[in-house]
Coordinates of C-alpha atoms and ligand atoms in Angstrom, one line a residue:
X304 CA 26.2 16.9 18.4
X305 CA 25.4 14.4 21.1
X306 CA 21.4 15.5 21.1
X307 CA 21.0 15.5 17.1
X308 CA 23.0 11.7 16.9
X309 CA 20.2 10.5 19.5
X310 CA 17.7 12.7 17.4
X311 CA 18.6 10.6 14.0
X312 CA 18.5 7.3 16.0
X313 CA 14.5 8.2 17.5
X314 CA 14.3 9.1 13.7
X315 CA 15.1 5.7 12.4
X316 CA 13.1 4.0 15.0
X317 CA 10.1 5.4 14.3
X318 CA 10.4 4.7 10.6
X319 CA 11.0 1.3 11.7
X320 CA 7.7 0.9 13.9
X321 CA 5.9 2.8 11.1
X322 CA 6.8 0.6 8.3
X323 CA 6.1 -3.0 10.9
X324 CA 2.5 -0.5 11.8
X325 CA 1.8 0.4 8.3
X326 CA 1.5 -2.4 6.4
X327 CA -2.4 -2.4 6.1
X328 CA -2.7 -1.6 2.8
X329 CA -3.9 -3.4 -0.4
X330 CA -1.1 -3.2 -2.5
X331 CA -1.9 -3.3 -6.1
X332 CA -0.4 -6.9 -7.5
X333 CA -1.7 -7.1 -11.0
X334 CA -4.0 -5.1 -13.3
X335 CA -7.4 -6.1 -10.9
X336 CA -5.7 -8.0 -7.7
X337 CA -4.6 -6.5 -4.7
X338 CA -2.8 -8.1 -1.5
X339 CA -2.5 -7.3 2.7
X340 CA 0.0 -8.1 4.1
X341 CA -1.2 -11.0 5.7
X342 CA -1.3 -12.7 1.9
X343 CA -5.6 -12.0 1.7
X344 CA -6.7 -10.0 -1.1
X345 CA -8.9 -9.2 -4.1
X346 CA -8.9 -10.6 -7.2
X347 CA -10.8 -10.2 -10.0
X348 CA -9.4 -11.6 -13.0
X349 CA -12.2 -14.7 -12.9
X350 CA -14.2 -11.9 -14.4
X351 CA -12.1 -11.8 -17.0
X352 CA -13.6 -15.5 -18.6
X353 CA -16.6 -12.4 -19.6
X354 CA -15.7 -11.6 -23.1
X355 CA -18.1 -8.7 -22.9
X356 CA -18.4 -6.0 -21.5
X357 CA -20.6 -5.3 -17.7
X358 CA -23.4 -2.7 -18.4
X359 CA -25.5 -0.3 -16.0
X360 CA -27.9 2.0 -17.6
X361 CA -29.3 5.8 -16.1
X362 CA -32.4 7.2 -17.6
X363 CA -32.9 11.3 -16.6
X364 CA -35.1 13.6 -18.0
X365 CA -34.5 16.8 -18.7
X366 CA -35.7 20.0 -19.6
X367 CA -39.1 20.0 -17.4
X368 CA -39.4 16.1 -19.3
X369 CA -38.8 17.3 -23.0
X370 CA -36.1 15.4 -22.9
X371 CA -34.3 12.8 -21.6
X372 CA -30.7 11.2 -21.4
X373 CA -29.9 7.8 -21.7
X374 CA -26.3 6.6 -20.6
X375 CA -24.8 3.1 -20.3
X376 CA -21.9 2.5 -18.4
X377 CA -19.5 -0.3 -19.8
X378 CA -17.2 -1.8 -17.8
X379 CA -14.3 -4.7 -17.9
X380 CA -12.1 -5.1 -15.0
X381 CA -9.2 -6.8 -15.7
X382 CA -8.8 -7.0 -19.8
X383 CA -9.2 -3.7 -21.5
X384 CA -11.7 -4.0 -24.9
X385 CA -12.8 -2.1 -27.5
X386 CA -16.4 -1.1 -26.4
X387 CA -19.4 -2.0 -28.7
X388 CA -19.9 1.8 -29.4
X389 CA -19.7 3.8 -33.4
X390 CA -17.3 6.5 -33.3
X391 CA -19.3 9.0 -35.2
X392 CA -18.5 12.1 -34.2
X393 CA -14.7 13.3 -33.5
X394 CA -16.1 14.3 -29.4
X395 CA -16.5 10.4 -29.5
X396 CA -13.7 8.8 -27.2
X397 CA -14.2 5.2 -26.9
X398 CA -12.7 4.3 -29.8
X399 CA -9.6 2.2 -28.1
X400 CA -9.5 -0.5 -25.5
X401 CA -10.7 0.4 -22.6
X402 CA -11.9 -0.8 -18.9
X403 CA -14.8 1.8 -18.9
X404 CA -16.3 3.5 -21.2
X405 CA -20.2 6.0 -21.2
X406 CA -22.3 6.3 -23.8
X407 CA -24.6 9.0 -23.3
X408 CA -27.7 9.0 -26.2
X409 CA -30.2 12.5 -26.2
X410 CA -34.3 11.7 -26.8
X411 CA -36.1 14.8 -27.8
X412 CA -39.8 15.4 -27.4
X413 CA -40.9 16.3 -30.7
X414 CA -44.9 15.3 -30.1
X415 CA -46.7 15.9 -26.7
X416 CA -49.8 14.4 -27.6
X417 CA -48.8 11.2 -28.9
X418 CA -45.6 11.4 -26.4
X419 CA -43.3 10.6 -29.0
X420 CA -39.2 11.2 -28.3
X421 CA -37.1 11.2 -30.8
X422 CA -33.2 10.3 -30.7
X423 CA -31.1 12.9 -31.2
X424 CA -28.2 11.2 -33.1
X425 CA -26.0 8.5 -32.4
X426 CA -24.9 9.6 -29.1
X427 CA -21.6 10.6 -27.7
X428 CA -19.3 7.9 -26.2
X429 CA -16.8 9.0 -23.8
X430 CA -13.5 6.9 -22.2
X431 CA -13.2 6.7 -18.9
X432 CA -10.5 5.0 -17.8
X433 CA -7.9 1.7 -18.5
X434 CA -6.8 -1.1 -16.5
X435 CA -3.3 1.3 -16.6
X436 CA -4.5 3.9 -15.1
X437 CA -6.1 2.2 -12.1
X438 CA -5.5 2.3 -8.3
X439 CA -6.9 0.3 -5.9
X440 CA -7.9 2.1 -2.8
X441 CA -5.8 1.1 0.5
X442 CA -8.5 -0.9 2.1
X443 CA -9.2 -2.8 -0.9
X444 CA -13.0 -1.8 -1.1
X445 CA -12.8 0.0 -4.3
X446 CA -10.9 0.8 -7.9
X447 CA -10.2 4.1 -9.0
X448 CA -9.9 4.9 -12.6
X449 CA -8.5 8.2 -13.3
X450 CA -8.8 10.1 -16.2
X451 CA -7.8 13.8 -15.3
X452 CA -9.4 16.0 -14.0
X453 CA -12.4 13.5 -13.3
X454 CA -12.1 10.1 -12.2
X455 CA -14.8 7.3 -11.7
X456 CA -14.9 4.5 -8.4
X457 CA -15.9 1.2 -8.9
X458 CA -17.1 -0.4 -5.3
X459 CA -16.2 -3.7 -5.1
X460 CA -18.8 -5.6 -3.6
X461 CA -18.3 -9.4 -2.6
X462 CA -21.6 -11.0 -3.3
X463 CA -22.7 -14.4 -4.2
X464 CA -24.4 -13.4 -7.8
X465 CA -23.5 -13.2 -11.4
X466 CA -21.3 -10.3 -11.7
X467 CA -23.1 -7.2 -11.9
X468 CA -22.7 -3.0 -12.9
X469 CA -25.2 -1.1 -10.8
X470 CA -24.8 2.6 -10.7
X471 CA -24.5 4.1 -7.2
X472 CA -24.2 8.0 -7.7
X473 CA -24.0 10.3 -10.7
X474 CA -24.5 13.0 -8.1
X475 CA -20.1 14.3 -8.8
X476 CA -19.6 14.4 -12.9
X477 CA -16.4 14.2 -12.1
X478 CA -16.1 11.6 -9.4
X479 CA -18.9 9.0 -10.7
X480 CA -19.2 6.1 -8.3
X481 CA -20.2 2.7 -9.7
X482 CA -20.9 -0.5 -7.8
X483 CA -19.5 -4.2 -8.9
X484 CA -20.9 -7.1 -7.5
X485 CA -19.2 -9.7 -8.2
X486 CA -17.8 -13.4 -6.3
X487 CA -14.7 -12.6 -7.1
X488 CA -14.6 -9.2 -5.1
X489 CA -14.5 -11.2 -2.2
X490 CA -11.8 -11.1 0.1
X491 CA -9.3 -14.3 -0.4
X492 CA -5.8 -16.0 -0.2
X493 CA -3.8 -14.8 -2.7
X494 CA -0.3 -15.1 -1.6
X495 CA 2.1 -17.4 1.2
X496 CA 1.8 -14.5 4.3
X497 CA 5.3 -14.7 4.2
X498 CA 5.7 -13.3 1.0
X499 CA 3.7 -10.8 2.0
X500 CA 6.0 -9.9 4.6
X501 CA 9.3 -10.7 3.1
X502 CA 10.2 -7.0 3.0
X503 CA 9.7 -6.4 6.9
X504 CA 11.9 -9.3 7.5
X505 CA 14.4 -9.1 5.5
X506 CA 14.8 -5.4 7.0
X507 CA 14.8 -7.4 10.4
X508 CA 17.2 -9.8 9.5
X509 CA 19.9 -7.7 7.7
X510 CA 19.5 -5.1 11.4
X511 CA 20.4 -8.0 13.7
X512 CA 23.1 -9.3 11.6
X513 CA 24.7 -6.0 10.9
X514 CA 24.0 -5.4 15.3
X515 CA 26.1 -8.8 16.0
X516 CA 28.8 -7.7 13.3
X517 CA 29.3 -4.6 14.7
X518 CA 28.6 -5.9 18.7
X519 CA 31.4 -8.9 17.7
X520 CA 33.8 -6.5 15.7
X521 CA 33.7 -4.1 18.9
X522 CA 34.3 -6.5 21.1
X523 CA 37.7 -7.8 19.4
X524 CA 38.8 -4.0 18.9
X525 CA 38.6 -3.1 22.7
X526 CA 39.6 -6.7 24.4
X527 CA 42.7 -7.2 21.8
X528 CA 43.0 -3.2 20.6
X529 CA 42.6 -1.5 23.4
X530 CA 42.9 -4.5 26.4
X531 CA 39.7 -3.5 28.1
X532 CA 38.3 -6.1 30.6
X533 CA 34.8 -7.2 32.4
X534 CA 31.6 -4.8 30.8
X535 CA 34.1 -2.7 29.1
X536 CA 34.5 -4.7 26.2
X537 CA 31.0 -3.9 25.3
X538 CA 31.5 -0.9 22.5
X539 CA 29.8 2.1 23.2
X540 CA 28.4 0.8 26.8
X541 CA 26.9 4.1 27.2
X542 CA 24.7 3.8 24.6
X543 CA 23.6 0.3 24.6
X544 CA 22.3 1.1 28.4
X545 CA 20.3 4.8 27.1
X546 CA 18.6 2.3 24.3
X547 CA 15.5 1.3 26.5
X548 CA 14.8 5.5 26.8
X549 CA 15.9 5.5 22.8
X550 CA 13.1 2.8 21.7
X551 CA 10.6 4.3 24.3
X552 CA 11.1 8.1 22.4
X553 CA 10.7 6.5 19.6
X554 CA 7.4 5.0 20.1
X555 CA 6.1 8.3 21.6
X556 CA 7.4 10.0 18.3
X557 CA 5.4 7.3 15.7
X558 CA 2.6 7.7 17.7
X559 CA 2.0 11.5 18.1
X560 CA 2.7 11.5 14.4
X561 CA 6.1 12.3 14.0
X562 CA 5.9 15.6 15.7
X563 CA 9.4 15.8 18.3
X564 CA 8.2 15.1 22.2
X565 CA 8.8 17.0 25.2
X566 CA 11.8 15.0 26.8
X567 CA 10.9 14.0 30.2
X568 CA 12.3 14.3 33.3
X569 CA 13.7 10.9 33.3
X570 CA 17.0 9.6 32.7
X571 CA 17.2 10.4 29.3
X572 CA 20.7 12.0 28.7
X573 CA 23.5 9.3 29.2
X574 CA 25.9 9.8 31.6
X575 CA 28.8 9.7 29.2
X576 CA 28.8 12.6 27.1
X577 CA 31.2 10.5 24.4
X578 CA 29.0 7.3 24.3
X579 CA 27.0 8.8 21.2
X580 CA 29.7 10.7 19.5
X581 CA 31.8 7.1 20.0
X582 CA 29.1 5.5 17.8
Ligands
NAG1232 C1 -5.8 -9.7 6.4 O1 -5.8 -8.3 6.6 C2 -7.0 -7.6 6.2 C3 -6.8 -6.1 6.3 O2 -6.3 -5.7 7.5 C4 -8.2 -8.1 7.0 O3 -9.4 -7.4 6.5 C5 -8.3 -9.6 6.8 O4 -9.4 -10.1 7.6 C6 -7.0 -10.3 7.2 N1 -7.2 -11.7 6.9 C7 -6.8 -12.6 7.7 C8 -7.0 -14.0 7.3 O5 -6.3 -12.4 8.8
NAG1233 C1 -22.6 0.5 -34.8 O1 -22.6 0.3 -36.2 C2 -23.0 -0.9 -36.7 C3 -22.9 -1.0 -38.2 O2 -23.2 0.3 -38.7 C4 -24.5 -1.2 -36.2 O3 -24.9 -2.5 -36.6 C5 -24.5 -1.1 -34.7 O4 -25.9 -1.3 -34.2 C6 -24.0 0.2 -34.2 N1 -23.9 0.2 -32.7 C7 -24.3 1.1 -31.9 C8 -24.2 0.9 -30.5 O5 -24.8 2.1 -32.4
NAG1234 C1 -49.0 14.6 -32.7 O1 -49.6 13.3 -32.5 C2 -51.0 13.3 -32.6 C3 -51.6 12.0 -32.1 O2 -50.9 10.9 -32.7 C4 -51.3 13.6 -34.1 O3 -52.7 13.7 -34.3 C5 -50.7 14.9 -34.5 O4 -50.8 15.1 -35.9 C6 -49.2 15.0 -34.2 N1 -48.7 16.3 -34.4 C7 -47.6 16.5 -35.2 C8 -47.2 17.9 -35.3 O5 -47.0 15.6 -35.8

C-alpha cells in the first residue's frame, strides 16, 4: 500500500516535469499560424492578401521520351480556393476549395521527325489537401496536408523573396514534399509569452494553493483536534521529510522515459510506515 501511494506520487511528478519539459512544440493557432511556448511562431496569413493561387511546375518524360508529363502544383496556405482547373472527367478532384490542388496534363509523341507531342486531353486534376485537414509539424518547419492514405509536406522556408512554390521531391507519390518560401514563414512574435504559458502556471498556482490549504487545514486539525505541539503539528511529517527522495525519483523516472528505476540504497523508505497511508 505504502510502496504503490509513493509510486502514484513519482507518477504525478514526472507528468509534472514532463508537461514544464515538453512544451517545445508549435501548437497549431489558426488555419496557417502556429505558436512556442515562448509566444514566437509562424504565420502565414500575409500570404493570404494573394488572391491566387502559388504554382510549381514538374516536366518528366516517359516512356524512353515518347511521352511526357506535365504537372502543376497549386497551392494557398491559409484561404482555401477553387483552383483554376476544368472538371472534365469524373477522376477529376479539384472541383471544391482547396489549399492544394495537382494538375497532371499527358503529351504524346505522335511525329519523331518533326518532334511533335501532342496533348492527350485536358488532364486530370487531383485534390490534395485543405486548410482543415492540416497539421503543422512540432518544430514549426513544415505543414502537412493529409489526404489518406497519401499526404503532401509543404517546407516552410523563411526567405526574404516574393512568396514562392518550388518542388523539392516527387520521389514518394504518396508523401510529395513541396517547398514555400515565403517572408512570412519566418519565425516571429505572435503572442504575450505569458499567454503562452498560462497553462503551466495556472497548474503551478492551483498546486501551491491547494499545498497551503491542505498544510493550513492540517495544522488546525492536529494543534486544536488532536493538541499536538512543536514539529508535530506539521501533517503527515513523515512524508513531507521523504519528499526530497520523492522529487529526485521522479526526475530519474521522466528522464529514463518513464520506465520505473532501480531504488537505491539510500534513505528512500520513510521511517514511519503510516506517514503515506496518513496522506
Ligand atoms: C522560442 O522557442 C523556439 C523553439 O524552441 C526557438 O526556436 C526560438 O528561438 C525561441 N524564441 C525566443 C525569442 O526565444
Ligand atoms: C477551363 O475552361 C475555360 C472555358 O472553357 C477555358 O477558357 C480555360 O482555359 C480552361 N482552363 C484550363 C486550365 O483548362
Ligand atoms: C512527320 O513530320 C515530317 C516533317 O515535318 C513530315 O514530313 C511527315 O509527313 C510527318 N509524318 C506524319 C505521319 O505526319
Amino acid at each position: 500500500m505504502e510502496y504503490s501511494k509513493s509510486r502514484l506520487i513519482i507518477f504525478l511528478i514526472s507528468v509534472y516535469f514532463t508537461c514544464i519539459n515538453g512544451q517545445d512544440v508549435c501548437v497549431k493557432k489558426g488555419p496557417c499560424s502556429c505558436v512556442f511556448a515562448n509566444g514566437t511562431g509562424i504565420d502565414l496569413a500575409p500570404t493570404s492578401k494573394s488572391t491566387t493561387f502559388f504554382t510549381a511546375t514538374n516536366f518528366a518524360t516517359k516512356m524512353e521520351g515518347k511521352q511526357y508529363e506535365l504537372s502543376t502544383y497549386y497551392y494557398h496556405p491559409c484561404v482555401d480556393m477553387l483552383p483554376p482547373v476544368n472538371k472534365t472527367t469524373a477522376n477529376d478532384t479539384c472541383d471544391k476549395a482547396l489549399a492544394i490542388c495537382r494538375h497532371v496534363s499527358t503529351f504524346q509523341l505522335v511525329n519523331v521527325t518533326a518532334n511533335d507531342f501532342h496533348m492527350d486531353n485536358a488532364g486530370i486534376s487531383s485534390y490534395l489537401g485543405s486548410v482543415n485537414d492540416s497539421t503543422f509539424s512540432a518544430n514549426g518547419n513544415s505543414i502537412i496536408y493529409k489526404n489518406p492514405p497519401s499526404e503532401t509536406i509543404v517546407l516552410l522556408v523563411c526567405a526574404e523573396t516574393d512568396d514562392q512554390l518550388h518542388i523539392d521531391s516527387l520521389a514518394e507519390p504518396d508523401k510529395l514534399l513541396l517547398k514555400f518560401y515565403s517572408r512570412a514563414a519566418c519565425l516571429k512574435t505572435i503572442t504575450n509569452p505569458d499567454e503562452g504559458r498560462s497553462f503551466g502556471s495556472t497548474l503551478l498556482i492551483i498546486f501551491f494553493s491547494l499545498t497551503i490549504f491542505y498544510l493550513v487545514l492540517g495544522v488546525c486539525t492536529k494543534k486544536f483536534l488532536m493538541g499536538a505541539t512543536g514539529i508535530e503539528v506539521i501533517p503527515n511529517l513523515g512524508f513531507w521529510s521523504d519528499l526530497p527522495n520523492l522529487v529526485k525519483d521522479g526526475w530519474a523516472f521522466s528522464i529514463h522515459g518513464f520506465k520505473l528505476p532501480a531504488r537505491g540504497p539510500g534513505p528512500v523508505t520513510s521511517p514511519d510506515p503510516n506517514s503515506y497511508d496518513s496522506i
